[in-house]
mmCIF file of C-alpha atoms in Angstrom:
data_model
loop_
_atom_site.group_PDB
_atom_site.id
_atom_site.type_symbol
_atom_site.label_atom_id
_atom_site.label_comp_id
_atom_site.label_asym_id
_atom_site.label_seq_id
_atom_site.Cartn_x
_atom_site.Cartn_y
_atom_site.Cartn_z
ATOM 1 C CA UNK A 37 0.085 0.042 0.221
ATOM 2 C CA UNK A 38 1.426 3.469 -1.236
ATOM 3 C CA UNK A 39 1.093 6.067 1.941
ATOM 4 C CA UNK A 40 0.047 9.521 0.512
ATOM 5 C CA UNK A 41 2.758 12.319 1.406
ATOM 6 C CA UNK A 42 -0.327 14.954 1.831
ATOM 7 C CA UNK A 43 -2.386 14.145 5.130
ATOM 8 C CA UNK A 44 -6.276 14.835 4.986
ATOM 9 C CA UNK A 45 -7.807 17.642 6.779
ATOM 10 C CA UNK A 46 -10.228 17.208 9.773
ATOM 11 C CA UNK A 47 -13.343 16.130 9.148
ATOM 12 C CA UNK A 48 -14.703 19.221 11.047
ATOM 13 C CA UNK A 49 -12.784 22.735 10.681
ATOM 14 C CA UNK A 50 -14.101 25.864 12.830
ATOM 15 C CA UNK A 51 -11.955 28.785 12.614
ATOM 16 C CA UNK A 52 -12.511 31.876 14.602
ATOM 17 C CA UNK A 53 -10.561 35.179 14.299
ATOM 18 C CA UNK A 54 -10.946 38.869 13.061
ATOM 19 C CA UNK A 55 -14.779 38.798 13.821
ATOM 20 C CA UNK A 56 -15.303 35.835 11.719
ATOM 21 C CA UNK A 57 -16.192 32.245 12.252
ATOM 22 C CA UNK A 58 -15.304 29.933 9.506
ATOM 23 C CA UNK A 59 -17.307 27.187 9.512
ATOM 24 C CA UNK A 60 -18.044 23.843 7.397
ATOM 25 C CA UNK A 61 -20.811 24.224 4.908
ATOM 26 C CA UNK A 62 -23.974 22.169 6.022
ATOM 27 C CA UNK A 63 -26.799 21.099 4.407
ATOM 28 C CA UNK A 64 -28.790 23.672 6.131
ATOM 29 C CA UNK A 65 -26.806 26.301 4.010
ATOM 30 C CA UNK A 66 -28.065 25.080 0.413
ATOM 31 C CA UNK A 67 -31.116 27.295 0.278
ATOM 32 C CA UNK A 68 -28.438 30.087 0.890
ATOM 33 C CA UNK A 69 -25.896 29.513 -1.717
ATOM 34 C CA UNK A 70 -27.547 30.469 -4.881
ATOM 35 C CA UNK A 71 -27.876 33.975 -3.215
ATOM 36 C CA UNK A 72 -24.075 34.117 -2.674
ATOM 37 C CA UNK A 73 -23.041 32.527 -5.840
ATOM 38 C CA UNK A 74 -25.496 33.021 -8.548
ATOM 39 C CA UNK A 75 -24.053 36.338 -9.751
ATOM 40 C CA UNK A 76 -22.420 37.976 -12.735
ATOM 41 C CA UNK A 77 -19.317 38.786 -10.782
ATOM 42 C CA UNK A 78 -18.990 35.323 -9.339
ATOM 43 C CA UNK A 79 -19.568 33.891 -12.712
ATOM 44 C CA UNK A 80 -17.322 36.091 -14.683
ATOM 45 C CA UNK A 81 -14.064 36.002 -11.911
ATOM 46 C CA UNK A 82 -14.220 32.580 -10.585
ATOM 47 C CA UNK A 83 -14.573 28.925 -11.775
ATOM 48 C CA UNK A 84 -18.157 28.321 -9.732
ATOM 49 C CA UNK A 85 -20.624 27.422 -11.867
ATOM 50 C CA UNK A 86 -23.321 29.750 -13.531
ATOM 51 C CA UNK A 87 -26.319 29.764 -13.186
ATOM 52 C CA UNK A 88 -25.934 28.607 -9.347
ATOM 53 C CA UNK A 89 -28.980 26.882 -8.333
ATOM 54 C CA UNK A 90 -30.133 24.537 -5.624
ATOM 55 C CA UNK A 91 -28.859 21.616 -7.590
ATOM 56 C CA UNK A 92 -25.218 23.413 -7.949
ATOM 57 C CA UNK A 93 -25.479 23.928 -4.500
ATOM 58 C CA UNK A 94 -25.911 20.271 -3.661
ATOM 59 C CA UNK A 95 -23.227 19.545 -6.127
ATOM 60 C CA UNK A 96 -20.730 21.997 -4.708
ATOM 61 C CA UNK A 97 -21.505 20.547 -1.189
ATOM 62 C CA UNK A 98 -20.524 17.152 -2.373
ATOM 63 C CA UNK A 99 -17.387 18.279 -4.076
ATOM 64 C CA UNK A 100 -16.215 20.260 -0.915
ATOM 65 C CA UNK A 101 -16.620 16.861 1.047
ATOM 66 C CA UNK A 102 -14.918 14.903 -1.592
ATOM 67 C CA UNK A 103 -11.639 17.134 -1.730
ATOM 68 C CA UNK A 104 -11.457 17.217 1.853
ATOM 69 C CA UNK A 105 -11.725 13.436 1.819
ATOM 70 C CA UNK A 106 -8.686 13.429 -0.449
ATOM 71 C CA UNK A 107 -6.775 16.016 1.373
ATOM 72 C CA UNK A 108 -7.055 18.248 -1.686
ATOM 73 C CA UNK A 109 -8.715 21.211 -0.274
ATOM 74 C CA UNK A 110 -11.396 22.766 2.476
ATOM 75 C CA UNK A 111 -14.100 25.183 1.692
ATOM 76 C CA UNK A 112 -15.650 27.055 4.530
ATOM 77 C CA UNK A 113 -18.629 29.074 5.065
ATOM 78 C CA UNK A 114 -17.782 32.914 6.094
ATOM 79 C CA UNK A 115 -20.111 33.857 8.954
ATOM 80 C CA UNK A 116 -19.692 36.327 11.658
ATOM 81 C CA UNK A 117 -21.213 34.269 14.475
ATOM 82 C CA UNK A 118 -21.182 30.872 13.090
ATOM 83 C CA UNK A 119 -24.856 31.406 11.599
ATOM 84 C CA UNK A 120 -25.796 32.154 8.033
ATOM 85 C CA UNK A 121 -23.330 32.327 5.453
ATOM 86 C CA UNK A 122 -22.077 35.419 3.812
ATOM 87 C CA UNK A 123 -19.497 33.823 1.428
ATOM 88 C CA UNK A 124 -16.752 31.339 1.145
ATOM 89 C CA UNK A 125 -13.101 30.891 1.280
ATOM 90 C CA UNK A 126 -11.022 28.061 0.218
ATOM 91 C CA UNK A 127 -7.789 26.487 0.805
ATOM 92 C CA UNK A 128 -6.251 24.218 -1.840
ATOM 93 C CA UNK A 129 -3.310 22.328 -1.767
ATOM 94 C CA UNK A 130 -1.678 22.740 -5.091
ATOM 95 C CA UNK A 131 1.520 22.151 -6.915
ATOM 96 C CA UNK A 132 2.229 25.756 -6.664
ATOM 97 C CA UNK A 133 1.699 25.946 -3.016
ATOM 98 C CA UNK A 134 -0.983 26.532 -0.340
ATOM 99 C CA UNK A 135 -3.549 28.550 -2.488
ATOM 100 C CA UNK A 136 -6.352 30.349 -0.909
ATOM 101 C CA UNK A 137 -9.668 31.716 -2.660
ATOM 102 C CA UNK A 138 -12.841 33.498 -1.895
ATOM 103 C CA UNK A 139 -16.132 34.884 -2.794
ATOM 104 C CA UNK A 140 -18.428 36.772 -0.840
ATOM 105 C CA UNK A 141 -22.097 37.260 -1.850
ATOM 106 C CA UNK A 142 -23.156 40.539 -3.369
ATOM 107 C CA UNK A 143 -25.277 41.533 -0.706
ATOM 108 C CA UNK A 144 -22.277 41.301 2.109
ATOM 109 C CA UNK A 145 -19.651 43.035 0.064
ATOM 110 C CA UNK A 146 -17.769 46.263 1.673
ATOM 111 C CA UNK A 147 -17.521 44.544 5.009
ATOM 112 C CA UNK A 148 -13.752 43.560 4.825
ATOM 113 C CA UNK A 149 -15.152 39.864 5.009
ATOM 114 C CA UNK A 150 -12.765 38.525 2.370
ATOM 115 C CA UNK A 151 -9.777 40.044 3.834
ATOM 116 C CA UNK A 152 -10.481 38.860 7.051
ATOM 117 C CA UNK A 153 -11.380 35.266 6.185
ATOM 118 C CA UNK A 154 -8.233 35.357 4.217
ATOM 119 C CA UNK A 155 -6.120 36.376 7.113
ATOM 120 C CA UNK A 156 -7.938 33.758 9.255
ATOM 121 C CA UNK A 157 -7.255 30.986 6.494
ATOM 122 C CA UNK A 158 -3.926 31.834 6.214
ATOM 123 C CA UNK A 159 -2.976 31.640 9.817
ATOM 124 C CA UNK A 160 -4.691 28.374 9.680
ATOM 125 C CA UNK A 161 -2.235 27.380 6.724
ATOM 126 C CA UNK A 162 0.821 28.559 8.710
ATOM 127 C CA UNK A 163 0.149 27.137 12.018
ATOM 128 C CA UNK A 164 -1.789 23.891 11.418
ATOM 129 C CA UNK A 165 -0.511 23.003 7.938
ATOM 130 C CA UNK A 166 3.334 24.319 8.315
ATOM 131 C CA UNK A 167 2.928 26.234 5.118
ATOM 132 C CA UNK A 168 5.665 28.364 4.616
ATOM 133 C CA UNK A 169 3.751 30.653 2.071
ATOM 134 C CA UNK A 170 0.209 31.257 0.969
ATOM 135 C CA UNK A 171 -0.777 32.075 -2.318
ATOM 136 C CA UNK A 172 -3.720 33.903 -4.243
ATOM 137 C CA UNK A 173 -4.210 33.794 -7.972
ATOM 138 C CA UNK A 174 -5.840 36.538 -9.243
ATOM 139 C CA UNK A 175 -6.624 38.440 -12.401
ATOM 140 C CA UNK A 176 -5.113 41.818 -12.471
ATOM 141 C CA UNK A 177 -8.395 43.277 -13.674
ATOM 142 C CA UNK A 178 -10.289 41.990 -10.810
ATOM 143 C CA UNK A 179 -9.849 45.314 -8.725
ATOM 144 C CA UNK A 180 -11.666 44.047 -5.865
ATOM 145 C CA UNK A 181 -9.551 40.763 -5.332
ATOM 146 C CA UNK A 182 -6.451 42.887 -5.839
ATOM 147 C CA UNK A 183 -7.507 45.336 -2.985
ATOM 148 C CA UNK A 184 -8.329 41.895 -0.957
ATOM 149 C CA UNK A 185 -4.598 40.526 -1.616
ATOM 150 C CA UNK A 186 -2.996 44.215 -0.566
ATOM 151 C CA UNK A 187 -5.105 44.899 2.454
ATOM 152 C CA UNK A 188 -4.244 41.188 3.435
ATOM 153 C CA UNK A 189 -0.762 42.049 3.191
ATOM 154 C CA UNK A 190 0.171 39.910 0.035
ATOM 155 C CA UNK A 191 2.765 40.720 -2.525
ATOM 156 C CA UNK A 192 2.583 40.466 -6.204
ATOM 157 C CA UNK A 193 5.247 37.607 -6.871
ATOM 158 C CA UNK A 194 7.543 37.855 -10.107
ATOM 159 C CA UNK A 195 6.455 34.396 -11.308
ATOM 160 C CA UNK A 196 4.843 33.633 -14.695
ATOM 161 C CA UNK A 197 1.357 34.361 -15.411
ATOM 162 C CA UNK A 198 -1.063 31.271 -15.360
ATOM 163 C CA UNK A 199 -2.757 31.435 -18.599
ATOM 164 C CA UNK A 200 -5.980 29.327 -19.697
ATOM 165 C CA UNK A 201 -9.690 29.609 -20.461
ATOM 166 C CA UNK A 202 -12.715 29.147 -18.226
ATOM 167 C CA UNK A 203 -16.247 29.304 -19.443
ATOM 168 C CA UNK A 204 -15.199 30.193 -22.866
ATOM 169 C CA UNK A 205 -13.066 33.189 -21.595
ATOM 170 C CA UNK A 206 -9.323 33.361 -21.618
ATOM 171 C CA UNK A 207 -7.625 34.216 -18.295
ATOM 172 C CA UNK A 208 -4.212 35.562 -17.008
ATOM 173 C CA UNK A 209 -3.906 35.029 -13.415
ATOM 174 C CA UNK A 210 -0.974 36.913 -11.222
ATOM 175 C CA UNK A 211 0.156 34.958 -8.305
ATOM 176 C CA UNK A 212 0.452 36.922 -5.037
ATOM 177 C CA UNK A 213 2.076 35.458 -1.821
ATOM 178 C CA UNK A 214 2.070 36.038 1.648
ATOM 179 C CA UNK A 215 5.026 34.415 3.565
ATOM 180 C CA UNK A 216 4.941 32.727 7.123
ATOM 181 C CA UNK A 217 5.172 35.416 9.969
#
């Protein structure tokens, strides 16, 4: 039997800090997910499926559980008190490093949720996973995400752009990094 070099994530994760509670997605969140993710901005800037309906929510929850079980990624609901989800923060183990990602529902933007969630998730990556650096992969034209990266203390790394096509549109991602404190 071959043992995996990547350890799995805990079956339950709840991170508290920066006035937030980042918690596991639950069946009870399915009804709220379309209101967070079925939006033109989310469709344009992220790989999240569009349109995003209840079936997409169920598929996302199933995929979240699969990725966690594989030790590849964790997706957590962004909340202020452990209650209703306001967005999502993701941590993914990738060949290029420990990558973070986020999406905040349109009704909840402008409160610094993404910046705070990224800081909390980065602290988890450094303290619990032993990551030396966490990265964000962003399009330069996505001003809101670039602002999140800057406010969270990330710096643009001097590495080649990641290019590709998603949902029929070409993209070029910059890599931003935050080193272990």
